Tab-separated table of N, CA and C in Angstrom:
chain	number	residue	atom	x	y	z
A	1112	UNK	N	-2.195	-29.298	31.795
A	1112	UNK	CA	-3.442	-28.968	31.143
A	1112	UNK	C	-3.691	-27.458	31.213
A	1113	UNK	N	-3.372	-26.993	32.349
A	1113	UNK	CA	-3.367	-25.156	32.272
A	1113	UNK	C	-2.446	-24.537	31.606
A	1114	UNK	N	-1.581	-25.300	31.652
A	1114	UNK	CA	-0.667	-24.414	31.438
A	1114	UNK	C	-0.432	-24.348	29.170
A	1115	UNK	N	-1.535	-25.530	28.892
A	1115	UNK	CA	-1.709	-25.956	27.504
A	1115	UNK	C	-2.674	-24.720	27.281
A	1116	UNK	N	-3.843	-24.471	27.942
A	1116	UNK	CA	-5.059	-23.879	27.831
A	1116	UNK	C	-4.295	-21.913	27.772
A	1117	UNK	N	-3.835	-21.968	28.872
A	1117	UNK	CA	-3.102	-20.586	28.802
A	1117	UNK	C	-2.290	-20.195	27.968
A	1118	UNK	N	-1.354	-21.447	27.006
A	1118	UNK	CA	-0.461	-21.010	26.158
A	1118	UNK	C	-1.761	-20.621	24.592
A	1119	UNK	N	-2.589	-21.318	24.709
A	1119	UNK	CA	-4.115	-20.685	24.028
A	1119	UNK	C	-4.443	-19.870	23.764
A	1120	UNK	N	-4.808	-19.310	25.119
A	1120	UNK	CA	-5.650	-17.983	25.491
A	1120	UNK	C	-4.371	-16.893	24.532
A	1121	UNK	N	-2.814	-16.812	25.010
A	1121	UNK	CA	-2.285	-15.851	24.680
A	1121	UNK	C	-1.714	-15.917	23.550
A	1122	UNK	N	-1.426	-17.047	22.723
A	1122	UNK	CA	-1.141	-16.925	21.439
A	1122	UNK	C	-2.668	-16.522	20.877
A	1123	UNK	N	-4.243	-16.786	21.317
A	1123	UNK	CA	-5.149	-15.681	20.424
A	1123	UNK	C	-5.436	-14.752	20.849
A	1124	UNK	N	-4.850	-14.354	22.055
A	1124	UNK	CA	-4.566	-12.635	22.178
A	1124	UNK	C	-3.544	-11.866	21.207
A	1125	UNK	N	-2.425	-12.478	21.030
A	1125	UNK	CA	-1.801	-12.182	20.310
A	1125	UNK	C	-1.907	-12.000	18.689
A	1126	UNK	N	-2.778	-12.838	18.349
A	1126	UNK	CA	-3.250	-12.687	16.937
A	1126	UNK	C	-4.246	-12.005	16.667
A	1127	UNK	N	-5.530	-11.468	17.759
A	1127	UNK	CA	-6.145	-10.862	17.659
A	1127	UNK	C	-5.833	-9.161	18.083
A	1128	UNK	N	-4.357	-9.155	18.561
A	1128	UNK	CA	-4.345	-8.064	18.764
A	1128	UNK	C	-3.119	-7.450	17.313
A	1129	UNK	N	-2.697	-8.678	16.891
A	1129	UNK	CA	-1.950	-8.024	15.094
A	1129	UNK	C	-3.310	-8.407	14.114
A	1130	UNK	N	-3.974	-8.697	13.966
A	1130	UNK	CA	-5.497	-8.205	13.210
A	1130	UNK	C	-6.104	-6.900	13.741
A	1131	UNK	N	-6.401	-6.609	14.831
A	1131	UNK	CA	-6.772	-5.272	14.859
A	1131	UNK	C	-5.701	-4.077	14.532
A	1132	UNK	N	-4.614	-4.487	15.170
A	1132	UNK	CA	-3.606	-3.528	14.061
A	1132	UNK	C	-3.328	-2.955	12.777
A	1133	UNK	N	-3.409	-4.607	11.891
A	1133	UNK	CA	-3.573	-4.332	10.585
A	1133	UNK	C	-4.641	-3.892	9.933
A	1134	UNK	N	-5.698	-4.248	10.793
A	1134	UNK	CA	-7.407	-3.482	10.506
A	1134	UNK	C	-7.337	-2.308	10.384
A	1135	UNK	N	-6.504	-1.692	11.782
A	1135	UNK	CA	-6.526	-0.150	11.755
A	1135	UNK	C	-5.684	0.472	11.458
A	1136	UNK	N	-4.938	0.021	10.390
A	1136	UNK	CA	-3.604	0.784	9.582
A	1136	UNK	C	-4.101	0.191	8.284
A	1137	UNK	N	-4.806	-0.475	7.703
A	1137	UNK	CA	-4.849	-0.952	6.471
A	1137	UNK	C	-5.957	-0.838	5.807
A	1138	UNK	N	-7.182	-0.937	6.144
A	1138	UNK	CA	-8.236	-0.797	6.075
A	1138	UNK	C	-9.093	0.451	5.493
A	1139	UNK	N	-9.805	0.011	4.152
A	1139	UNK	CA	-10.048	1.059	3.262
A	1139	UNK	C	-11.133	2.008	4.025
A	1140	UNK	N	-12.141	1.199	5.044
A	1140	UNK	CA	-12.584	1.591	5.480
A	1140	UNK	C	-12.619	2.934	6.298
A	1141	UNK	N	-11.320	2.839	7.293
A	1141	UNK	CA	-10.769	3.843	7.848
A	1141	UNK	C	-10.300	4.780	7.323
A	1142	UNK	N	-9.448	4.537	5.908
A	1142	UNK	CA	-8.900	5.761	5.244
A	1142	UNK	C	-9.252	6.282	4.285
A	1143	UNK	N	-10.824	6.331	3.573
A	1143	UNK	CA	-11.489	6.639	2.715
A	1143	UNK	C	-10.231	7.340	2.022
A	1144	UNK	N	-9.723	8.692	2.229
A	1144	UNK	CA	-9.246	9.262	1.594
A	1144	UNK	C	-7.811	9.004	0.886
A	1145	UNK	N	-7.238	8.019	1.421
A	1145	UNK	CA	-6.546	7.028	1.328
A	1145	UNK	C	-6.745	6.865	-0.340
A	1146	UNK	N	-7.757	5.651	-0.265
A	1146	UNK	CA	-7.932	4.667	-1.437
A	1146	UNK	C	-8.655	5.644	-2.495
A	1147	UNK	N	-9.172	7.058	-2.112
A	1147	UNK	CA	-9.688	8.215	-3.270
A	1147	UNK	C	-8.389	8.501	-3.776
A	1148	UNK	N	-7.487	8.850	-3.040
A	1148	UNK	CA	-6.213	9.604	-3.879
A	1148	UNK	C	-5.633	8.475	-4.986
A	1149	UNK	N	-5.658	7.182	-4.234
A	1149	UNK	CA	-4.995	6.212	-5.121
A	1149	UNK	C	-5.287	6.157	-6.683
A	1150	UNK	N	-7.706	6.322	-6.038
A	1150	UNK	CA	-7.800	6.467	-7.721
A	1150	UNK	C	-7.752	7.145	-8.492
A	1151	UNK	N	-7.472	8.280	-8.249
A	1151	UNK	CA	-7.310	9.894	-8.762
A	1151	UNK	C	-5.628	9.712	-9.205
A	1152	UNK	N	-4.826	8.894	-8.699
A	1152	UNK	CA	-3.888	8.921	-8.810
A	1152	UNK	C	-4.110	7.685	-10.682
A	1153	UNK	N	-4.084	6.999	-10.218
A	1153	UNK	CA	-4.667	6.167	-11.392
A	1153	UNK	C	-5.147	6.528	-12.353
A	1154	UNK	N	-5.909	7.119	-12.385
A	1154	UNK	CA	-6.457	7.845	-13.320
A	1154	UNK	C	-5.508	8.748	-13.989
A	1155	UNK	N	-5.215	10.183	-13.658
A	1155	UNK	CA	-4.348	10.760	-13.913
A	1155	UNK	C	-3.484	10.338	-14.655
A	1156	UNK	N	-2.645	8.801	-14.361
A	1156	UNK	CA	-1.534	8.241	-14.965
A	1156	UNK	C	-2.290	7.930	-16.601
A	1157	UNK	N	-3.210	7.285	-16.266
A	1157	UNK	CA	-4.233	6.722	-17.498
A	1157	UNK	C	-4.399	8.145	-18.558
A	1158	UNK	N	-4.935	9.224	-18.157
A	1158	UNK	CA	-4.631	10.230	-18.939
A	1158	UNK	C	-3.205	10.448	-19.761
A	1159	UNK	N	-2.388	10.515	-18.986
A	1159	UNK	CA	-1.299	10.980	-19.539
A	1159	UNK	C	-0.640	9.767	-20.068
A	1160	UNK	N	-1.030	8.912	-19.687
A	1160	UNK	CA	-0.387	7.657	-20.959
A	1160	UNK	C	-1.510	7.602	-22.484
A	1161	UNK	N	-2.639	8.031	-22.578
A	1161	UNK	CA	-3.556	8.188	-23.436
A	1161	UNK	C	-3.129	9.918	-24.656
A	1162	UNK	N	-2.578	10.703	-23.802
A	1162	UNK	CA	-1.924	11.952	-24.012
A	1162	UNK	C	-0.612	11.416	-24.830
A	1163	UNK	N	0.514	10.727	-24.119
A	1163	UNK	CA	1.834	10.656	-24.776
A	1163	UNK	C	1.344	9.680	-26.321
A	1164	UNK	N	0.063	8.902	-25.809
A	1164	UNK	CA	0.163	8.089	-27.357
A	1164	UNK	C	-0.545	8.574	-28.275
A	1165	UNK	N	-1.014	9.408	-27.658
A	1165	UNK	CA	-1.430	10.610	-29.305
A	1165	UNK	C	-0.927	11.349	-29.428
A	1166	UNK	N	0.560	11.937	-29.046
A	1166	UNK	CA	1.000	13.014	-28.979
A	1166	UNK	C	2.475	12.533	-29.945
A	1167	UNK	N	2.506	11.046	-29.111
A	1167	UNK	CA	3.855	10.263	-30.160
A	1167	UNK	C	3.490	8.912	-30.907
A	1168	UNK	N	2.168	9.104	-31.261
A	1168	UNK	CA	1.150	7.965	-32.172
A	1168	UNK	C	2.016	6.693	-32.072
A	1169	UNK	N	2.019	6.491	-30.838
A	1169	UNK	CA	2.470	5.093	-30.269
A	1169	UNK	C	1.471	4.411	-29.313
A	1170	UNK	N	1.338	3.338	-29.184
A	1170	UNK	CA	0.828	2.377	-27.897
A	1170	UNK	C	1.714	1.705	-26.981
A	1171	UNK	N	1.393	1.722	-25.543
A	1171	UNK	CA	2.355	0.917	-24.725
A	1171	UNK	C	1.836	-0.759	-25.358
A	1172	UNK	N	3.272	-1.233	-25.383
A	1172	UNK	CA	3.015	-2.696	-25.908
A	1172	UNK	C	1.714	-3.627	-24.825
A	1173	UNK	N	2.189	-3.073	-23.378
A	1173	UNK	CA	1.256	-3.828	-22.006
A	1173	UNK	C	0.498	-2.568	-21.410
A	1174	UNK	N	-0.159	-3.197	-20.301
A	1174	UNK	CA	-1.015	-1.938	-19.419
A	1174	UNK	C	0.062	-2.001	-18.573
A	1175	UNK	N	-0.258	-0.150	-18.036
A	1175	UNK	CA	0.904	-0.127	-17.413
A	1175	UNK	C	0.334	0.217	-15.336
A	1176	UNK	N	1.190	-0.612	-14.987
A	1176	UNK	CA	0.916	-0.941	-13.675
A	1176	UNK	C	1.468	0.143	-12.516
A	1177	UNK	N	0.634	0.961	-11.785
A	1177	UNK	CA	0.768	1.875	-11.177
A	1177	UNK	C	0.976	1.060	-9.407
A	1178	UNK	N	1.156	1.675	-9.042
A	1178	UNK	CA	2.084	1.169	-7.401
A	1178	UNK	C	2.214	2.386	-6.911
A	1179	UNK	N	1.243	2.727	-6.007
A	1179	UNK	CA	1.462	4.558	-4.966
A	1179	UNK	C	1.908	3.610	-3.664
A	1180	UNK	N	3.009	4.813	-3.569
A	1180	UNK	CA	3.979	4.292	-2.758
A	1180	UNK	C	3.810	5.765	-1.731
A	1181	UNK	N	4.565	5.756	-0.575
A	1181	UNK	CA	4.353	6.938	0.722
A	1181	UNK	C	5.992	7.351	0.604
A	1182	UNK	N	5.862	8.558	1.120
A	1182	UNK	CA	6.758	9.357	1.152
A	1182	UNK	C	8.461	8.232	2.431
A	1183	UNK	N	7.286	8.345	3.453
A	1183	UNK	CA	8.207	7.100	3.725
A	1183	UNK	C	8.654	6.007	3.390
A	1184	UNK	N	7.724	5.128	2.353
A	1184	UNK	CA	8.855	3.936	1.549
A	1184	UNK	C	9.500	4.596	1.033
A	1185	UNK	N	9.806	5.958	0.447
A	1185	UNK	CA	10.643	6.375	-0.420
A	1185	UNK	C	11.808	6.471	0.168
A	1186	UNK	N	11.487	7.396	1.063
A	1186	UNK	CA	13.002	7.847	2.344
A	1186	UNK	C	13.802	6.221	2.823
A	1187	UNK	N	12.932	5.561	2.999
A	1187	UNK	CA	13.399	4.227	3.851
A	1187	UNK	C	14.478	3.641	2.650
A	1188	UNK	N	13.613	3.394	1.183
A	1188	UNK	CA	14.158	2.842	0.292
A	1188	UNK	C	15.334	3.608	-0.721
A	1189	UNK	N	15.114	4.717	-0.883
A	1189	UNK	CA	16.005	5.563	-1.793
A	1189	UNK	C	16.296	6.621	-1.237
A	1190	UNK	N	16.245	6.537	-0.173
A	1190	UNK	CA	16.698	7.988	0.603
A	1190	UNK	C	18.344	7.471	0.730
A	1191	UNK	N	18.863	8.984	1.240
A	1191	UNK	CA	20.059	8.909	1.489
A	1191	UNK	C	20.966	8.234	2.797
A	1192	UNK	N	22.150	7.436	2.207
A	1192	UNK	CA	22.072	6.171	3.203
A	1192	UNK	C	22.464	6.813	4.753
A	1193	UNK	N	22.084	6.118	5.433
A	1193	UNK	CA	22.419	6.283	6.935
A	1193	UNK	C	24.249	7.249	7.143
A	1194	UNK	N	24.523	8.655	7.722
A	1194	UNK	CA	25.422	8.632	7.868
A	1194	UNK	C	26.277	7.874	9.098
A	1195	UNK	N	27.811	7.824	9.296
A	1195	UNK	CA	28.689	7.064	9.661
A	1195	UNK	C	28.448	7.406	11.526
C-alpha cells in the first residue's frame, strides 16, 4: 500500500515538474517578445507576397503558411553533418 501511494506521489512530481518546464520554455507569457517577432514576422511575409502579386499580376493559388523556426532547428536540421 506504500509503496502504491509513493509510486503516486513521484510519478506527479514528475509530471508536474515537465509542465513547469514546458510552461517556462513555451509560454507566450514569458516571452512576449517571442510571439511579437513571430507577428512582425508574419506580417512582413504577407507584404511581400501582396508585393510579388502585383508586381507579377499573379495570386498564390492557397494561403501561404509561415513556420519561424530558431537558428538552432536550423543548425540541428540543415547544418553541416557531424564531422568523423
Amino acid at each position: 500500500m506504500l509503496r502504491k501511494h509513493l509510486t503516486t506521489i513521484i510519478i506527479f512530481i514528475i509530471t508536474l515538474a515537465i509542465t513547469v518546464f514546458i510552461l517556462r520554455y513555451t509560454s507566450p507569457i514569458l516571452y512576449p517578445q517571442a510571439v511579437e517577432a513571430d507577428r512582425e514576422i508574419v506580417k512582413l511575409v504577407n507584404e511581400v507576397k501582396s508585393h510579388v502579386e502585383d508586381i507579377r499580376d499573379l495570386e498564390f493559388p492557397e494561403e501561404t503558411n509561415v513556420v519561424v523556426i530558431t537558428k538552432e532547428w536550423v543548425l540541428k536540421h540543415w547544418g553541416p553533418p557531424p564531422t568523423p
